[in-house]
Coordinates of C-alpha atoms in Angstrom, one line a residue:
M21 CA -25.5 -10.7 14.7
P22 CA -23.6 -12.2 17.7
E23 CA -20.3 -13.9 17.1
A24 CA -19.8 -17.6 17.6
P25 CA -18.1 -18.5 20.9
L26 CA -14.4 -19.2 20.6
D27 CA -14.5 -22.6 22.2
I28 CA -16.7 -24.5 19.8
P29 CA -16.7 -28.2 19.1
R30 CA -14.3 -28.9 16.2
T31 CA -13.7 -31.9 14.0
W32 CA -10.0 -32.4 13.2
A33 CA -8.2 -34.8 10.8
E34 CA -4.6 -35.9 10.7
F35 CA -2.6 -37.3 7.8
A36 CA 1.0 -37.6 6.6
D37 CA 2.3 -35.0 4.3
P38 CA 2.8 -36.9 1.0
E39 CA 5.5 -34.5 -0.1
N40 CA 7.5 -34.3 3.1
E41 CA 8.5 -37.4 5.1
G42 CA 8.5 -36.9 8.8
Q43 CA 5.8 -34.2 8.6
R44 CA 2.1 -34.5 9.3
F45 CA -0.9 -32.2 8.8
R46 CA -3.5 -31.6 11.5
V47 CA -6.5 -29.8 9.8
D48 CA -9.6 -28.1 11.3
L49 CA -12.4 -29.5 9.2
T50 CA -14.9 -27.4 11.0
F51 CA -13.5 -24.1 9.7
L52 CA -12.2 -25.4 6.3
T53 CA -15.7 -26.7 5.4
S54 CA -17.4 -23.6 6.7
S55 CA -18.9 -20.9 4.4
W56 CA -16.7 -18.1 5.5
T57 CA -15.6 -15.6 2.9
C58 CA -14.0 -12.2 2.9
I59 CA -16.8 -9.6 2.7
F60 CA -14.6 -6.5 2.4
G61 CA -16.8 -4.0 0.6
S62 CA -19.9 -6.0 1.0
G63 CA -20.9 -5.8 4.6
C64 CA -17.5 -5.9 6.5
R65 CA -17.8 -3.8 9.6
G66 CA -14.0 -3.4 10.1
I67 CA -12.1 -4.4 13.2
Y68 CA -12.7 -1.0 14.7
A69 CA -16.2 0.5 14.7
D70 CA -15.0 4.0 14.0
R71 CA -13.2 2.9 10.8
P72 CA -15.6 0.5 9.0
D73 CA -14.2 1.2 5.6
D74 CA -10.7 -0.1 6.6
G75 CA -11.8 -3.8 7.0
C76 CA -8.8 -5.2 8.9
C77 CA -6.3 -3.0 7.1
T78 CA -6.0 -0.5 9.9
L79 CA -2.7 -1.3 11.6
G80 CA -0.3 -2.2 8.8
A81 CA 1.1 -5.6 7.9
H82 CA 4.1 -7.2 9.7
F83 CA 6.3 -9.1 7.4
T84 CA 7.3 -12.7 8.2
D85 CA 10.8 -12.6 6.7
G86 CA 13.0 -11.1 4.0
D87 CA 11.4 -13.2 1.2
D88 CA 8.0 -11.7 2.2
V89 CA 9.4 -8.2 1.9
E90 CA 11.1 -8.8 -1.4
R91 CA 8.0 -10.3 -3.0
V92 CA 5.9 -7.3 -2.1
R93 CA 8.7 -4.9 -3.1
A94 CA 8.6 -6.3 -6.6
V95 CA 4.9 -5.6 -6.8
V96 CA 5.3 -2.1 -5.3
A97 CA 7.7 -1.2 -8.1
E98 CA 4.9 -1.9 -10.6
L99 CA 2.2 0.2 -9.0
G100 CA 1.3 3.4 -10.7
E101 CA 0.0 6.5 -8.9
D102 CA -3.4 6.0 -10.7
E103 CA -3.9 2.7 -8.8
W104 CA -2.3 3.5 -5.4
E105 CA -3.8 6.4 -3.6
H106 CA -0.9 6.8 -1.1
H107 CA 1.9 6.3 -3.7
P108 CA 4.8 8.1 -2.1
G109 CA 6.0 9.6 -5.4
H110 CA 9.6 9.7 -6.3
G111 CA 10.9 12.9 -4.7
K112 CA 13.4 15.3 -6.3
R113 CA 16.3 12.9 -5.8
G114 CA 14.4 9.7 -5.8
D115 CA 14.5 9.6 -2.0
K116 CA 10.8 8.6 -2.0
D117 CA 11.1 6.0 -4.8
P118 CA 8.9 3.0 -3.9
A119 CA 11.9 0.8 -4.5
R120 CA 13.2 2.2 -1.2
L121 CA 11.8 0.3 1.8
S122 CA 11.7 3.6 3.8
A123 CA 9.0 4.9 1.4
W124 CA 6.4 2.3 2.4
T125 CA 7.6 0.4 5.4
E126 CA 8.5 1.3 9.0
K127 CA 9.8 -0.5 12.1
E128 CA 7.7 -1.4 15.1
D129 CA 9.4 -2.9 18.1
G130 CA 12.2 -3.8 15.7
A131 CA 10.0 -5.6 13.3
R132 CA 9.4 -4.4 9.7
K133 CA 5.8 -3.6 8.7
T134 CA 3.9 -1.6 6.1
K135 CA 3.5 2.1 7.0
V136 CA 0.3 3.5 8.5
V137 CA -0.9 6.6 6.6
D138 CA -3.9 8.6 7.8
G139 CA -4.9 5.9 10.2
A140 CA -4.6 2.8 8.0
C141 CA -2.2 0.7 5.9
I142 CA -0.4 2.7 3.2
F143 CA -1.7 0.3 0.5
L144 CA -5.4 0.8 1.4
N145 CA -7.2 2.9 -1.1
R146 CA -10.0 4.8 0.5
P147 CA -13.6 5.0 -0.7
G148 CA -13.8 7.5 -3.5
F149 CA -10.4 6.8 -5.0
P150 CA -10.9 6.4 -8.8
A151 CA -9.3 3.0 -9.0
G152 CA -11.6 1.7 -6.3
A153 CA -11.4 1.1 -2.5
G154 CA -9.4 -1.7 -1.2
C155 CA -5.9 -3.1 -1.1
A156 CA -3.8 -1.6 -4.0
L157 CA -1.6 -4.7 -4.1
H158 CA -4.7 -7.0 -4.3
Q159 CA -6.3 -4.9 -7.0
H160 CA -3.1 -4.8 -9.0
A161 CA -2.8 -8.6 -8.8
V162 CA -6.4 -9.0 -10.1
L163 CA -5.7 -6.6 -13.0
T164 CA -2.5 -8.3 -14.1
G165 CA -3.9 -11.9 -13.7
T166 CA -1.5 -12.6 -10.7
P167 CA -2.8 -14.7 -7.8
P168 CA -3.3 -12.2 -5.0
H169 CA -1.4 -14.3 -2.5
A170 CA 1.7 -13.8 -4.8
A171 CA 1.4 -10.0 -4.4
K172 CA 0.5 -9.3 -0.8
P173 CA 2.3 -9.7 2.6
D174 CA 2.0 -13.2 4.0
V175 CA -0.3 -12.2 6.9
C176 CA -2.7 -10.5 4.5
W177 CA -3.4 -13.4 2.2
Q178 CA -3.3 -16.1 4.9
L179 CA -5.9 -14.7 7.3
P180 CA -8.1 -16.1 8.7
I181 CA -6.3 -19.3 8.0
R182 CA -3.6 -20.0 10.5
R183 CA -0.6 -22.3 10.0
T184 CA 1.3 -23.3 13.1
Y185 CA 4.1 -25.8 13.8
R186 CA 4.7 -28.2 16.7
T187 CA 7.2 -31.0 17.2
V188 CA 5.5 -34.1 18.5
T189 CA 7.6 -36.6 20.4
Q190 CA 6.4 -40.2 20.4
P191 CA 6.8 -42.6 23.4
D192 CA 9.6 -44.3 21.6
D193 CA 11.4 -41.0 21.3
S194 CA 10.8 -40.7 17.6
S195 CA 9.3 -37.4 16.5
Y196 CA 7.6 -35.6 13.7
L197 CA 6.7 -32.0 12.7
E198 CA 3.0 -31.3 13.1
V199 CA 1.6 -28.6 10.8
S200 CA -1.8 -27.3 11.8
I201 CA -4.1 -25.6 9.4
A202 CA -6.9 -24.0 11.3
E203 CA -9.0 -20.9 11.9
Y204 CA -7.2 -17.7 12.9
D205 CA -9.7 -16.5 15.5
R206 CA -9.4 -13.5 17.8
R207 CA -7.0 -15.3 20.2
G208 CA -4.5 -15.6 17.4
W209 CA -3.7 -11.9 17.9
G210 CA -2.9 -12.4 21.6
P211 CA -4.8 -10.4 24.3
G212 CA -5.3 -7.5 22.0
G213 CA -7.5 -9.6 19.8
H214 CA -10.3 -9.3 22.3
D215 CA -10.3 -5.5 21.8
L216 CA -11.4 -5.8 18.2
D217 CA -14.9 -4.4 17.7
W218 CA -15.8 -7.0 15.0
Y219 CA -14.1 -10.1 13.7
C220 CA -15.2 -11.9 10.5
S221 CA -14.3 -15.6 10.9
S222 CA -16.6 -16.1 13.9
N223 CA -19.5 -13.9 12.6
S224 CA -22.3 -15.3 10.6
E225 CA -22.4 -12.1 8.4
A226 CA -19.2 -13.4 6.8
H227 CA -20.3 -17.0 6.4
V228 CA -21.9 -16.4 3.0
G229 CA -19.3 -17.9 0.6
R230 CA -20.5 -19.6 -2.5
E231 CA -18.1 -22.4 -1.7
P232 CA -16.6 -23.9 1.5
V233 CA -13.3 -22.4 2.5
F234 CA -11.3 -25.4 1.3
R235 CA -12.6 -24.8 -2.2
G236 CA -12.8 -21.0 -2.3
S237 CA -9.3 -20.6 -0.8
R238 CA -7.7 -23.4 -2.7
A239 CA -4.8 -21.3 -4.0
E240 CA -3.9 -20.1 -0.6
L241 CA -4.1 -23.6 0.9
V242 CA -2.0 -25.1 -1.9
E243 CA 0.6 -22.4 -1.1
L244 CA 0.5 -23.3 2.6
M245 CA 0.4 -27.1 2.2
G246 CA 1.7 -28.0 -1.2
Q247 CA -0.5 -29.6 -3.9
G248 CA -0.2 -33.1 -2.4
G249 CA -1.2 -31.9 1.0
Y250 CA -4.1 -30.0 -0.4
D251 CA -5.4 -33.0 -2.3
E252 CA -5.4 -35.1 0.9
L253 CA -7.2 -32.2 2.7
A254 CA -9.8 -31.9 -0.1
V255 CA -10.7 -35.7 0.2
R256 CA -11.3 -35.3 3.9
C257 CA -13.3 -32.1 3.6
E258 CA -15.5 -33.7 1.0
A259 CA -16.0 -36.7 3.2
H260 CA -16.9 -34.4 6.1
L261 CA -19.5 -32.5 4.0
A262 CA -21.0 -35.8 2.9
M263 CA -21.4 -36.8 6.5
V264 CA -23.0 -33.5 7.3
K265 CA -25.4 -33.9 4.4
H266 CA -26.3 -37.4 5.6
T267 CA -26.8 -36.2 9.1
R268 CA -29.2 -33.5 7.9
S269 CA -31.2 -35.9 5.7
A270 CA -31.4 -38.4 8.5
G271 CA -33.1 -35.7 10.6
A272 CA -30.4 -35.7 13.3
R273 CA -30.3 -31.9 13.5
P274 CA -29.0 -31.8 17.1
L275 CA -25.8 -33.2 15.8
I276 CA -25.3 -30.4 13.2
P277 CA -23.7 -27.9 15.7
L278 CA -21.1 -30.6 16.5
L279 CA -20.1 -30.9 12.8
V280 CA -20.6 -27.5 11.3
H281 CA -19.1 -24.1 12.3
P282 CA -21.8 -22.3 14.4
A283 CA -21.5 -19.1 12.3
T284 CA -22.2 -21.1 9.1
V285 CA -25.2 -22.7 10.9
E286 CA -26.5 -19.3 11.9
A287 CA -26.1 -18.0 8.4
G288 CA -27.9 -21.0 6.9
T289 CA -25.2 -21.6 4.3
I290 CA -24.0 -25.1 5.1
G291 CA -22.0 -26.3 2.0
G292 CA -21.9 -22.8 0.6
R293 CA -24.5 -20.5 -1.0
R294 CA -25.3 -20.1 -4.7
E295 CA -25.8 -16.4 -4.9
R296 CA -22.8 -14.0 -5.1
V297 CA -22.4 -11.5 -2.3
K298 CA -23.1 -8.0 -3.6
R299 CA -20.1 -5.9 -3.5
R300 CA -19.9 -2.2 -2.8
T301 CA -19.3 0.0 -5.9
G302 CA -15.6 0.6 -6.4
T303 CA -14.3 -2.7 -5.0
T304 CA -12.7 -5.4 -7.0
A305 CA -15.0 -8.1 -8.4
L306 CA -14.1 -11.7 -8.0
P307 CA -14.2 -14.7 -10.3
A308 CA -17.4 -16.7 -9.9
G309 CA -17.1 -19.3 -7.2
S310 CA -14.2 -17.6 -5.4
N311 CA -13.6 -16.7 -1.9
E312 CA -11.6 -13.5 -1.8
P313 CA -8.1 -13.8 -0.4
A314 CA -8.1 -11.9 2.8
H315 CA -7.4 -8.2 3.0
P316 CA -6.3 -8.1 6.6
T317 CA -3.1 -6.8 8.1
E318 CA -1.3 -7.6 11.3
G319 CA -3.5 -7.3 14.3
P320 CA -3.0 -5.9 17.8
R321 CA -0.2 -7.2 19.9

């Protein structure tokens, strides 16, 4: 199916951050009320056509800061060789011990990222691995009852939600910090994003979530915005969906593309779908009603 164009009409909302004076949120209601969901293992084509089983875990994940590294390091220390296909082992003198960053990270242009092994992220279990295909960190989190966003690199659990910051200066020289929560489309990766063979957020094949993004990705959004910010977001998303429902019932269908993400319109899943997406054997099942936290890694630069 063709991807939605990058420059689509979007509905935005702005509101003060109830937990941080001097900060405001700017949120993309078009994407956050869409029916996008991660379809890794259930139709994902992968960002590169010759590696469809990788999803977007081909290039390895760049870490945002030291806290990001240390959070993942703690999970890595818990992973057993039976759940991590590319576990580095411990070596004769412990020189490959996963507690050592050199065992599972590398530097690229001075930035630390997860290693690439046999063409994909070191944490990606390949099809046929007994524990199942997919991110070993994600699977470990599900098995231990840990939220996946607390176990994976920031870039992996945030995509395709994008948080950006901008200082806005008013005419009276006062200012505030604007925090945007929006869709991480191809352009988020820079010029290299246009070289990806397939990208989920703009493709109707991935707009099959049982719930809109703001509900299915609630845990991730709370982490990004705080509980108070998320509660304000949810009120506006529900109001937007109510407006879409009214527009549909009133027969004003030409207005729908102005209010709903084109990929969701193409998929025919406005407001979410009831059926669960069938997942490939060997991938981690999700709780009913969930959108799966993203598996992707850092994209092209």
